[in-house]
Coordinates of C-alpha atoms in Angstrom, one line a residue:
Chain A
M1 CA 82.4 123.7 102.1
L2 CA 83.9 124.5 105.4
A3 CA 81.2 122.4 107.1
R4 CA 82.0 119.5 104.9
F5 CA 85.7 119.8 105.6
A6 CA 85.0 119.9 109.3
R7 CA 82.8 116.8 109.0
Q8 CA 85.5 115.0 107.1
A9 CA 88.1 115.9 109.7
G10 CA 85.7 114.8 112.5
R11 CA 85.2 111.4 110.8
R12 CA 88.9 110.9 110.4
L13 CA 89.5 111.8 114.0
G14 CA 86.8 109.3 115.1
L15 CA 88.4 106.5 113.0
A16 CA 91.8 107.3 114.5
V17 CA 90.4 107.1 118.0
L18 CA 88.7 103.8 117.2
T19 CA 91.9 102.4 115.7
L20 CA 93.8 103.4 118.9
A21 CA 91.1 101.8 121.1
L22 CA 91.4 98.5 119.1
L23 CA 95.1 98.8 119.2
S24 CA 95.1 99.1 123.0
V25 CA 93.0 95.9 123.2
V26 CA 95.4 94.1 120.9
V27 CA 98.4 95.2 123.0
F28 CA 96.6 94.3 126.3
A29 CA 95.7 90.9 124.9
G30 CA 99.3 90.3 123.8
A31 CA 100.9 91.4 127.0
Q32 CA 98.4 90.2 129.6
V33 CA 96.1 87.5 128.2
L34 CA 98.3 85.6 125.7
P35 CA 101.0 84.6 128.3
G36 CA 98.3 83.0 130.3
D37 CA 100.1 83.1 133.6
V38 CA 101.9 86.4 133.7
G39 CA 103.8 85.6 136.9
R40 CA 104.9 82.3 135.5
A41 CA 106.0 84.0 132.2
I42 CA 108.1 86.4 134.2
L43 CA 109.7 84.1 136.8
G44 CA 110.0 81.0 134.6
P45 CA 109.0 77.4 135.1
L46 CA 111.0 76.7 138.2
A47 CA 109.8 79.6 140.4
D48 CA 108.0 79.2 143.7
P49 CA 104.2 79.1 143.2
D50 CA 103.8 81.7 146.0
A51 CA 106.1 84.2 144.2
V52 CA 104.1 83.6 141.0
A53 CA 100.8 84.3 142.8
A54 CA 102.3 87.4 144.4
I55 CA 103.3 88.8 141.0
N56 CA 99.9 87.9 139.5
H57 CA 98.2 89.7 142.3
E58 CA 100.5 92.7 142.0
V59 CA 99.8 93.1 138.2
G60 CA 96.2 92.3 138.6
A61 CA 96.3 89.1 136.6
D62 CA 94.2 87.3 139.2
R63 CA 91.2 89.6 138.4
P64 CA 88.9 89.3 135.3
A65 CA 90.7 90.5 132.1
I66 CA 88.0 93.1 131.3
E67 CA 88.4 94.8 134.7
T68 CA 92.2 94.8 134.5
Y69 CA 92.0 96.3 131.0
F70 CA 89.8 99.2 132.0
T71 CA 92.0 99.9 135.1
W72 CA 95.1 99.8 132.9
I73 CA 93.8 102.0 130.0
G74 CA 92.2 104.4 132.5
H75 CA 95.5 105.0 134.2
F76 CA 97.2 105.2 130.8
L77 CA 95.0 107.9 129.5
V78 CA 95.9 110.2 132.4
G79 CA 99.6 109.6 131.8
D80 CA 100.2 106.8 134.4
M81 CA 101.8 104.0 132.3
G82 CA 102.3 101.7 135.2
R83 CA 105.5 100.6 136.9
S84 CA 108.4 98.7 135.3
Y85 CA 108.9 95.2 136.5
T86 CA 112.6 95.5 135.9
F87 CA 113.3 98.9 137.3
R88 CA 110.5 99.0 140.0
T89 CA 109.9 102.6 139.0
P90 CA 107.2 104.4 136.9
V91 CA 107.5 103.6 133.1
A92 CA 106.5 107.1 131.8
P93 CA 109.9 108.9 132.3
F94 CA 111.7 106.0 130.4
V95 CA 109.3 106.3 127.5
G96 CA 109.7 110.1 127.4
T97 CA 113.5 110.0 127.3
A98 CA 113.6 107.2 124.8
L99 CA 111.1 108.9 122.5
L100 CA 113.2 112.1 122.4
N101 CA 116.3 110.1 121.5
S102 CA 114.5 108.2 118.8
L103 CA 113.1 111.4 117.5
K104 CA 116.6 112.8 117.0
L105 CA 117.7 109.6 115.1
A106 CA 114.5 109.6 113.0
A107 CA 115.0 113.3 112.2
V108 CA 118.6 112.7 111.0
A109 CA 117.3 109.9 108.8
F110 CA 114.5 112.0 107.3
V111 CA 116.7 115.0 106.7
I112 CA 119.0 112.8 104.7
V113 CA 116.4 110.6 102.9
V114 CA 113.7 113.1 101.9
P115 CA 115.7 115.4 99.6
L116 CA 117.8 112.5 98.3
S117 CA 114.9 110.2 97.3
I118 CA 112.6 112.9 96.0
G119 CA 115.5 114.2 93.9
A120 CA 116.2 110.7 92.6
G121 CA 112.5 110.1 91.9
V122 CA 112.0 113.3 90.0
Y123 CA 115.2 112.7 88.0
A124 CA 114.2 109.2 87.2
A125 CA 110.8 110.4 85.9
M126 CA 112.5 113.0 83.7
R127 CA 114.6 110.2 82.2
A128 CA 111.8 107.7 82.1
G129 CA 112.6 104.6 80.1
Q130 CA 116.3 105.5 79.8
W131 CA 119.1 103.7 81.5
Q132 CA 119.3 106.2 84.4
D133 CA 115.7 105.5 85.2
R134 CA 116.2 101.8 85.1
A135 CA 119.4 102.0 87.2
I136 CA 117.7 104.1 89.9
S137 CA 114.7 101.8 90.0
V138 CA 116.8 98.6 90.2
V139 CA 119.2 100.0 92.8
S140 CA 116.5 101.5 95.0
L141 CA 114.3 98.3 94.8
S142 CA 117.3 96.2 95.8
L143 CA 118.4 98.5 98.7
T144 CA 114.8 98.8 100.0
V145 CA 114.5 95.1 100.7
V146 CA 117.7 94.5 102.5
P147 CA 117.1 94.2 106.3
E148 CA 118.6 97.0 108.4
F149 CA 120.8 94.7 110.4
V150 CA 122.5 93.6 107.1
S151 CA 123.1 97.0 105.7
S152 CA 124.2 98.2 109.1
I153 CA 126.9 95.5 109.1
A154 CA 128.2 96.6 105.7
L155 CA 128.1 100.3 106.7
I156 CA 129.8 99.7 110.0
L157 CA 132.6 97.7 108.3
V158 CA 133.2 100.1 105.5
L159 CA 132.5 103.6 106.9
G160 CA 133.2 102.9 110.5
I161 CA 136.0 100.4 110.7
W162 CA 137.9 100.4 107.4
L163 CA 137.6 104.1 106.3
R164 CA 137.0 105.4 109.9
W165 CA 134.8 108.2 108.5
L166 CA 132.1 108.0 111.0
P167 CA 131.9 107.0 114.7
I168 CA 130.2 103.6 115.1
S169 CA 128.6 104.2 118.5
A170 CA 125.4 106.2 118.5
S171 CA 125.4 107.4 122.1
T172 CA 127.6 110.2 123.3
R173 CA 128.7 111.4 126.7
P174 CA 126.4 114.0 128.3
G175 CA 127.6 117.5 127.5
T176 CA 128.8 116.6 124.0
P177 CA 128.2 119.5 121.5
V178 CA 125.0 119.1 119.4
L179 CA 127.0 118.8 116.1
E180 CA 129.1 116.0 117.5
Q181 CA 126.0 114.2 118.7
L182 CA 124.5 114.5 115.2
R183 CA 127.7 113.1 113.7
H184 CA 127.3 110.0 115.9
L185 CA 123.8 109.6 114.6
I186 CA 124.7 109.6 110.9
L187 CA 125.8 106.0 110.7
P188 CA 122.8 104.6 112.6
A189 CA 120.5 106.7 110.4
L190 CA 121.9 105.3 107.1
P191 CA 120.3 101.9 107.3
L192 CA 116.9 103.6 107.7
V193 CA 117.8 105.9 104.8
I194 CA 118.6 102.9 102.6
V195 CA 115.3 101.2 103.3
L196 CA 113.2 104.4 103.0
F197 CA 115.0 105.7 99.9
G198 CA 113.3 103.1 97.5
Y199 CA 109.8 103.7 98.8
I200 CA 109.9 107.5 98.6
A201 CA 111.8 107.6 95.3
R202 CA 109.3 105.3 93.7
M203 CA 106.3 107.5 94.8
A204 CA 108.1 110.7 93.7
R205 CA 108.8 109.1 90.3
A206 CA 105.2 107.9 89.8
G207 CA 103.8 111.3 91.0
T208 CA 106.1 113.2 88.6
L209 CA 105.3 111.0 85.7
E210 CA 101.6 111.5 86.3
A211 CA 102.0 115.2 86.6
L212 CA 104.2 115.4 83.5
D213 CA 101.5 113.5 81.5
S214 CA 98.8 115.9 82.6
D215 CA 97.1 118.5 80.4
Y216 CA 98.5 121.5 82.4
A217 CA 102.0 120.2 82.0
R218 CA 101.5 119.7 78.3
T219 CA 100.1 123.2 78.0
A220 CA 103.1 124.6 79.8
V221 CA 105.4 122.8 77.5
L222 CA 103.5 123.8 74.4
K223 CA 103.4 127.5 75.3
G224 CA 107.2 127.3 75.2
L225 CA 108.3 127.4 78.8
P226 CA 111.7 125.9 79.4
Q227 CA 111.7 122.4 80.9
R228 CA 113.1 123.7 84.2
T229 CA 110.2 126.1 84.7
V230 CA 107.7 123.5 83.8
I231 CA 109.1 121.1 86.3
V232 CA 109.6 123.6 89.1
R233 CA 106.4 125.6 88.7
H234 CA 103.9 123.1 87.4
V235 CA 105.0 119.6 88.0
L236 CA 106.7 119.4 91.4
G237 CA 103.8 120.7 93.5
N238 CA 101.4 118.2 92.2
A239 CA 103.9 115.4 92.0
L240 CA 104.9 115.7 95.7
L241 CA 101.4 115.6 97.1
P242 CA 101.1 111.8 97.2
T243 CA 104.7 111.7 98.4
I244 CA 103.7 113.4 101.6
T245 CA 101.4 110.6 102.6
V246 CA 104.1 108.0 101.7
V247 CA 106.6 109.8 103.9
A248 CA 104.1 109.8 106.8
A249 CA 103.2 106.2 106.3
Q250 CA 106.9 105.4 106.6
V251 CA 106.9 106.6 110.2
G252 CA 105.4 103.3 111.1
Y253 CA 108.0 101.4 109.3
M254 CA 110.7 103.6 110.7
I255 CA 109.8 102.6 114.3
G256 CA 110.2 99.0 113.4
G257 CA 113.5 99.8 111.9
L258 CA 114.5 101.6 115.0
V259 CA 114.1 98.4 117.0
V260 CA 116.8 96.8 115.0
V261 CA 119.1 99.8 114.5
E262 CA 119.0 101.1 118.1
S263 CA 119.8 97.6 119.4
L264 CA 122.7 97.2 117.0
F265 CA 124.2 100.6 117.7
R266 CA 123.3 100.5 121.4
Y267 CA 121.2 103.6 121.4
Q268 CA 118.7 104.4 124.1
G269 CA 115.5 105.0 122.0
I270 CA 112.0 103.7 121.9
G271 CA 113.0 100.8 119.7
S272 CA 115.6 99.5 122.1
L273 CA 113.2 100.2 125.0
I274 CA 110.6 97.9 123.4
L275 CA 113.2 95.3 122.6
N276 CA 114.7 95.3 126.1
A277 CA 111.3 95.2 127.7
A278 CA 110.5 92.2 125.4
R279 CA 113.8 90.5 126.4
G280 CA 113.2 91.2 130.1
K281 CA 109.5 90.3 130.0
D282 CA 108.8 93.7 131.4
F283 CA 105.2 93.8 130.3
P284 CA 104.2 97.3 131.5
M285 CA 107.2 98.8 129.7
L286 CA 106.4 96.8 126.6
E287 CA 102.8 97.8 126.6
A288 CA 103.6 101.5 127.1
G289 CA 106.3 101.4 124.4
I290 CA 104.1 99.7 121.8
L291 CA 101.0 101.8 122.5
T292 CA 103.1 105.0 122.3
V293 CA 104.5 103.8 119.0
G294 CA 101.0 103.0 117.7
A295 CA 99.6 106.4 118.9
I296 CA 102.5 108.2 117.1
F297 CA 101.7 106.3 113.9
V298 CA 98.0 107.0 114.0
A299 CA 98.7 110.7 114.8
T300 CA 101.1 111.1 111.9
T301 CA 98.7 109.4 109.5
L302 CA 96.0 111.7 110.6
V303 CA 98.1 114.8 110.1
A304 CA 99.4 113.6 106.7
D305 CA 95.8 112.8 105.5
S306 CA 94.7 116.3 106.6
L307 CA 97.7 117.9 105.1
Y308 CA 97.0 116.1 101.9
T309 CA 93.4 117.3 101.9
V310 CA 94.3 120.9 102.6
L311 CA 96.9 121.0 99.9
N312 CA 94.7 119.2 97.3
P313 CA 91.7 121.4 96.4
R314 CA 90.0 118.5 94.5
L315 CA 89.8 116.4 97.7
R316 CA 88.7 119.3 99.7
E317 CA 85.5 119.5 97.6
G318 CA 84.9 115.9 98.8
G319 CA 85.3 114.7 95.2
R320 CA 86.8 111.3 96.0
Chain B
M1 CA 108.1 77.3 96.1
T2 CA 105.8 79.6 94.2
A3 CA 104.2 76.6 92.6
T4 CA 103.5 75.0 96.0
S5 CA 101.9 78.1 97.4
L6 CA 99.8 78.4 94.3
A7 CA 98.7 74.8 94.5
A8 CA 97.7 75.2 98.1
A9 CA 96.1 78.6 97.4
D10 CA 93.4 77.0 95.2
G11 CA 92.6 74.7 98.0
G12 CA 93.6 71.5 96.2
L13 CA 91.2 72.0 93.3
P14 CA 91.2 69.3 90.6
P15 CA 92.9 70.4 87.4
A16 CA 89.5 70.3 85.7
A17 CA 88.6 73.5 87.6
A18 CA 90.7 75.5 85.3
A19 CA 88.9 74.2 82.3
H20 CA 85.7 74.8 84.0
A21 CA 86.3 78.5 84.3
D22 CA 85.0 80.9 81.6
P23 CA 87.4 80.7 78.7
A24 CA 87.0 84.5 78.1
A25 CA 88.6 85.1 81.5
E26 CA 92.2 85.1 80.5
P27 CA 94.9 83.9 82.9
F28 CA 95.1 80.4 81.6
A29 CA 94.8 81.3 77.9
T30 CA 97.8 83.5 78.1
A31 CA 99.9 81.5 80.6
P32 CA 102.5 80.3 78.1
S33 CA 103.2 83.7 76.7
R34 CA 103.5 85.1 80.3
A35 CA 106.1 82.5 81.1
A36 CA 108.0 83.4 78.0
R37 CA 107.9 87.1 79.0
L38 CA 109.2 86.2 82.5
L39 CA 112.1 84.2 81.0
R40 CA 113.0 87.1 78.8
S41 CA 113.1 89.6 81.7
P42 CA 116.8 89.9 82.8
S43 CA 116.1 91.0 86.3
F44 CA 113.7 88.1 86.9
M45 CA 116.2 85.7 85.6
V46 CA 119.0 87.0 87.8
G47 CA 116.6 86.8 90.8
A48 CA 115.5 83.3 89.9
V49 CA 119.1 82.1 89.6
I50 CA 120.0 83.5 93.1
V51 CA 116.9 82.1 94.7
L52 CA 117.4 78.7 93.0
F53 CA 121.0 78.6 94.2
W54 CA 119.8 79.2 97.8
V55 CA 117.0 76.7 97.5
F56 CA 119.6 74.1 96.3
C57 CA 121.8 74.9 99.4
A58 CA 118.7 74.6 101.6
V59 CA 117.9 71.2 100.2
F60 CA 121.3 69.6 99.6
G61 CA 123.5 71.9 101.8
P62 CA 124.3 69.4 104.5
L63 CA 125.4 66.8 101.9
V64 CA 127.8 69.1 100.0
V65 CA 129.5 71.2 102.7
P66 CA 133.2 70.5 103.4
H67 CA 133.0 70.6 107.2
D68 CA 130.5 69.8 109.9
P69 CA 128.6 73.2 110.3
Y70 CA 127.9 72.5 114.0
G71 CA 131.2 70.9 114.9
D72 CA 133.4 73.2 117.0
D73 CA 137.2 73.3 117.0
L74 CA 138.5 75.2 120.0
L75 CA 142.1 75.2 118.8
N76 CA 141.1 77.0 115.6
T77 CA 138.7 79.8 116.6
L78 CA 138.3 83.0 114.7
A79 CA 140.7 81.9 112.0
P80 CA 140.7 84.2 109.0
P81 CA 139.6 82.8 105.6
S82 CA 142.1 80.3 104.3
A83 CA 142.3 77.3 101.9
A84 CA 141.0 75.0 104.6
H85 CA 138.2 77.3 105.8
W86 CA 137.2 79.5 102.8
F87 CA 135.2 81.9 104.9
G88 CA 137.2 81.5 108.1
T89 CA 135.9 80.1 111.5
D90 CA 133.7 81.6 114.2
Q91 CA 134.2 82.1 117.9
I92 CA 134.1 78.4 118.7
G93 CA 135.9 77.3 115.5
R94 CA 132.9 76.3 113.4
D95 CA 133.5 76.5 109.6
I96 CA 131.7 79.6 108.4
F97 CA 131.5 78.5 104.8
S98 CA 129.6 75.4 105.8
R99 CA 127.3 77.3 108.1
V100 CA 126.4 79.9 105.5
I101 CA 125.5 77.2 103.0
V102 CA 123.5 75.2 105.5
G103 CA 122.0 78.4 106.9
A104 CA 119.8 78.8 103.9
R105 CA 117.5 76.0 105.2
P106 CA 115.9 77.6 108.3
I107 CA 115.0 80.9 106.6
L108 CA 113.8 79.1 103.5
S109 CA 111.5 76.9 105.5
V110 CA 110.1 79.4 107.9
A111 CA 109.5 82.4 105.6
P112 CA 107.8 80.4 102.8
L113 CA 105.6 78.5 105.3
A114 CA 104.5 81.7 106.9
T115 CA 103.7 83.1 103.4
L116 CA 101.8 79.9 102.6
V117 CA 99.7 80.1 105.8
A118 CA 98.9 83.7 104.9
T119 CA 98.1 83.0 101.3
V120 CA 95.6 80.2 102.1
A121 CA 93.9 82.1 104.9
G122 CA 94.0 85.4 103.1
T123 CA 92.6 84.0 99.9
T124 CA 89.7 82.4 101.7
L125 CA 89.1 85.5 103.7
G126 CA 89.4 87.7 100.6
L127 CA 86.9 85.5 98.6
L128 CA 84.5 85.7 101.5
T129 CA 84.7 89.4 102.0
G130 CA 84.7 90.2 98.3
Y131 CA 81.8 87.9 97.4
V132 CA 79.7 87.9 100.5
G133 CA 80.7 91.4 101.8
G134 CA 78.7 92.9 104.7
W135 CA 79.9 93.2 108.3
L136 CA 82.8 90.8 107.7
D137 CA 84.1 93.2 105.1
S138 CA 84.1 96.2 107.4
L139 CA 85.6 94.2 110.2
I140 CA 88.6 93.1 108.1
G141 CA 89.0 96.7 106.9
R142 CA 89.3 97.9 110.5
L143 CA 91.6 95.0 111.4
I144 CA 94.0 96.0 108.6
E145 CA 94.1 99.6 109.9
V146 CA 95.0 98.4 113.3
L147 CA 97.6 96.0 112.1
L148 CA 99.2 98.6 109.9
A149 CA 99.4 101.0 112.8
L150 CA 102.2 98.9 114.3
P151 CA 105.4 97.9 112.6
L152 CA 105.4 94.2 111.8
I153 CA 108.5 93.6 114.0
V154 CA 106.8 95.1 117.0
V155 CA 103.6 93.0 116.7
A156 CA 105.7 89.9 116.2
L157 CA 107.8 90.8 119.3
L158 CA 104.7 91.2 121.4
V159 CA 103.3 87.8 120.4
L160 CA 106.7 86.1 120.6
V161 CA 107.4 87.4 124.1
A162 CA 103.9 86.2 125.2
L163 CA 104.2 82.7 123.6
G164 CA 107.9 82.2 123.7
P165 CA 110.1 82.3 120.6
S166 CA 110.1 79.3 118.3
S167 CA 110.0 78.7 114.6
S168 CA 106.4 77.6 114.6
T169 CA 105.3 80.7 116.5
V170 CA 107.2 82.9 114.0
I171 CA 105.4 81.1 111.2
G172 CA 102.0 81.6 112.9
V173 CA 102.6 85.2 113.8
I174 CA 103.8 86.3 110.3
G175 CA 101.1 84.2 108.7
I176 CA 98.4 85.9 110.8
I177 CA 99.7 89.4 110.2
F178 CA 100.0 88.9 106.4
T179 CA 96.5 87.3 106.2
P180 CA 94.5 90.5 106.1
L181 CA 96.9 92.1 103.7
I182 CA 96.5 89.3 101.2
A183 CA 92.8 89.2 101.9
R184 CA 92.6 92.9 100.9
T185 CA 94.3 92.2 97.5
V186 CA 92.1 89.2 96.9
R187 CA 89.0 91.1 97.9
S188 CA 89.6 93.9 95.5
A189 CA 90.2 91.4 92.7
V190 CA 87.0 89.5 93.6
L191 CA 85.0 92.8 93.6
S192 CA 85.9 93.4 90.0
E193 CA 85.0 89.8 89.0
R194 CA 81.7 89.4 90.8
S195 CA 79.8 91.7 88.4
L196 CA 81.0 89.7 85.4
D197 CA 78.6 87.6 83.4
Y198 CA 80.1 84.2 84.3
V199 CA 79.3 84.8 88.0
S200 CA 75.7 85.8 87.3
A201 CA 75.4 82.8 85.0
A202 CA 76.6 80.5 87.8
E203 CA 74.2 82.2 90.2
L204 CA 71.3 81.7 87.7
R205 CA 72.3 78.0 87.4
G206 CA 71.7 77.8 91.1
E207 CA 75.3 77.1 92.1
G208 CA 76.1 77.6 95.8
A209 CA 78.2 80.5 97.2
L210 CA 81.1 78.1 98.0
H211 CA 81.2 76.7 94.4
I212 CA 81.0 80.2 92.9
M213 CA 83.8 81.5 95.2
F214 CA 86.3 78.6 94.9
V215 CA 85.5 77.1 91.5
E216 CA 84.3 80.1 89.4
I217 CA 86.0 83.1 90.8
L218 CA 89.2 81.7 92.3
P219 CA 90.9 80.6 89.1
N220 CA 90.3 84.1 87.6
V221 CA 91.9 85.9 90.5
L222 CA 95.0 83.7 90.7
P223 CA 97.4 86.2 89.0
P224 CA 97.0 88.9 91.7
I225 CA 97.3 86.3 94.3
L226 CA 100.5 85.1 92.7
V227 CA 101.9 88.6 92.6
E228 CA 100.9 89.3 96.2
T229 CA 102.4 86.0 97.4
T230 CA 105.8 86.6 95.9
V231 CA 105.9 90.2 97.3
R232 CA 104.9 88.9 100.7
L233 CA 107.5 86.2 100.6
G234 CA 110.1 89.0 100.3
Y235 CA 108.7 90.8 103.4
A236 CA 108.5 87.4 105.2
I237 CA 112.2 86.8 104.7
F238 CA 113.0 90.4 105.8
T239 CA 111.0 89.9 108.9
V240 CA 112.2 86.4 109.8
A241 CA 115.8 87.4 109.3
S242 CA 115.3 90.5 111.5
L243 CA 113.5 88.6 114.2
S244 CA 116.3 86.0 114.3
F245 CA 118.9 88.8 114.6
L246 CA 116.9 90.2 117.6
G247 CA 116.9 86.8 119.2
F248 CA 113.1 86.2 118.8
G249 CA 113.2 84.1 115.6
I250 CA 115.1 81.0 114.7
Q251 CA 116.9 79.7 117.8
P252 CA 120.5 78.4 118.4
P253 CA 122.4 76.2 117.5
S254 CA 120.8 76.7 114.0
A255 CA 123.2 78.0 111.4
D256 CA 120.6 80.7 110.5
W257 CA 122.2 83.9 109.0
G258 CA 120.4 86.4 111.2
L259 CA 121.3 84.4 114.3
A260 CA 125.0 84.1 113.1
I261 CA 125.2 87.9 112.7
S262 CA 123.6 88.5 116.1
E263 CA 126.1 86.1 117.7
N264 CA 129.1 87.6 116.1
Y265 CA 128.6 91.3 115.4
G266 CA 130.3 92.2 118.6
M267 CA 133.5 90.8 117.0
M268 CA 133.5 93.3 114.1
T269 CA 135.4 96.0 115.9
G270 CA 138.1 93.5 116.7
G271 CA 138.8 93.1 113.0
Y272 CA 137.0 89.7 112.7
W273 CA 135.0 90.9 109.7
W274 CA 134.5 87.4 108.2
T275 CA 132.3 86.3 111.1
V276 CA 129.5 88.5 109.9
S277 CA 130.1 89.6 106.3
F278 CA 129.3 86.3 104.6
A279 CA 126.1 85.8 106.5
A280 CA 125.1 89.4 105.8
A281 CA 125.9 89.0 102.1
A282 CA 123.9 85.8 101.9
T283 CA 120.9 87.4 103.5
A284 CA 121.2 90.4 101.2
S285 CA 121.5 88.3 98.1
L286 CA 118.4 86.2 99.1
V287 CA 116.1 89.1 99.7
V288 CA 117.3 90.9 96.6
G289 CA 116.8 87.7 94.6
V290 CA 113.3 87.1 95.9
N291 CA 112.4 90.7 95.2
L292 CA 113.7 90.7 91.7
V293 CA 111.6 87.6 91.1
A294 CA 108.6 89.4 92.6
D295 CA 109.2 92.5 90.5
G296 CA 109.3 90.4 87.3
V297 CA 106.1 88.5 88.3
Q298 CA 104.5 91.8 89.0
A299 CA 105.5 93.3 85.7
V300 CA 104.2 90.3 83.8
F301 CA 100.9 89.6 85.6
E302 CA 99.7 93.1 86.3

């Protein structure tokens, strides 16, 4: 059984590496092949041809694409992400700092959304078919589809400007106490919470319903256990399993949301790094940011899948 | 809008195609009762009314607005809502009410077109992979994995930077990204159809693969395509609006809502709430409306 588990893990890892390799080709193609003339794309249509050629030579655009790709990815793999066109310094430190900042913001969002949405989902399942269930599903469905920049506007206006409950700028001066830093992150985290809430609550509701409907839950009810005990001891564990994968899958979405939220709240994270690189046509920075984001997503998916297998004995047997 | 995407999705089939399909395969036999169920669903009706309102604005907006949505009035900038300007005026004195009404047009052209591109391409690809299978099938599977590894916005940014932002690029990018997602849905629907008797019967009659895919199978997989298309339309609106807000979507001087918010959100802290609130409310109502419709369609057709 252990051998099968190892084989499964190995297969997953292989697929993840393959996905990443393909991803790097896509990113490379997007940043270095699609623009055609990279130097022209950076300097604009009026620039001096010599300057364009110089840039093309510097970034290697005058060599065959395959050769450039392998040079680029080879350096990338050993941590050399290239030099920023805008800042004329190595890209890697920027990515590191931005990632750390985004991680803080994402953590605040997850800490708020996970208990809230799972609680709402389980509650909706226990009231399935009643008005509370209907209300939760309509509200969460509607909130989930509103773009972050729209909900941000509403949140900033109401919580930040009219009620003055929360600070509207995400960044704080260096040396600000951690708690105060966190307080500045609540408002930017809320738009992400609003979008994620619907997805996670829906999964938690479906998982709970399925678990409630199972033979073991019925047995537990029939042997006279109070509803509370049935839910806590028999239903929750099984209901939350699929929710883990959903939460992990949302990491990908989350990064997309960070692009919008970080730019709106002027926060120096990976999302605003990607956006600023895109605006400034800083292709090495853009490539590094996007590939980092893709790697994080692939890694979280891998971890979530493995966690799911470890926690679910039926899958461990290789049943499905 | 749904009707047009549907019509295009079946590749311009003659109406006879429906009659040609096996009567035992249900979608057309139960179509009237499905429509009745849709009309009885309150959330679908609310969504439909909202969407139809914005579609009306998109089509007739320029004819009914009280002011020129693009005309500036530098003596009357940032005026709060009043009888003359119901939603106030923006930084260069343009009437916000008129701009919000007219602003329905850009998003309601770009997002549905992108969805249409994806539906046509995705349906074709899904039929091919589901019916023919083989290497194409595994290639698409991998492609979906890769696409899903990046947030939609990020992929779109990458391509838009490379090609330069414009409405047609936005349509192309979102269309291409949604294609494999729709293909996946169509594929799984086709897989459950291909083992049915009417497909074997057509094969025995000696029909070609194209005929079987587009004339025999396609009419029977229309319901899941319809559901997927309406759901995708919601995502397309979300994405187009966000891209416009980021400056990579619909370009100025369009009255697009995302663009309006991006031009004015710096004014919020100065107390000029009306410059962004109405565009934000319009965007929110449109996405919620489309998703209520999608939810209703999903409940009835699945």
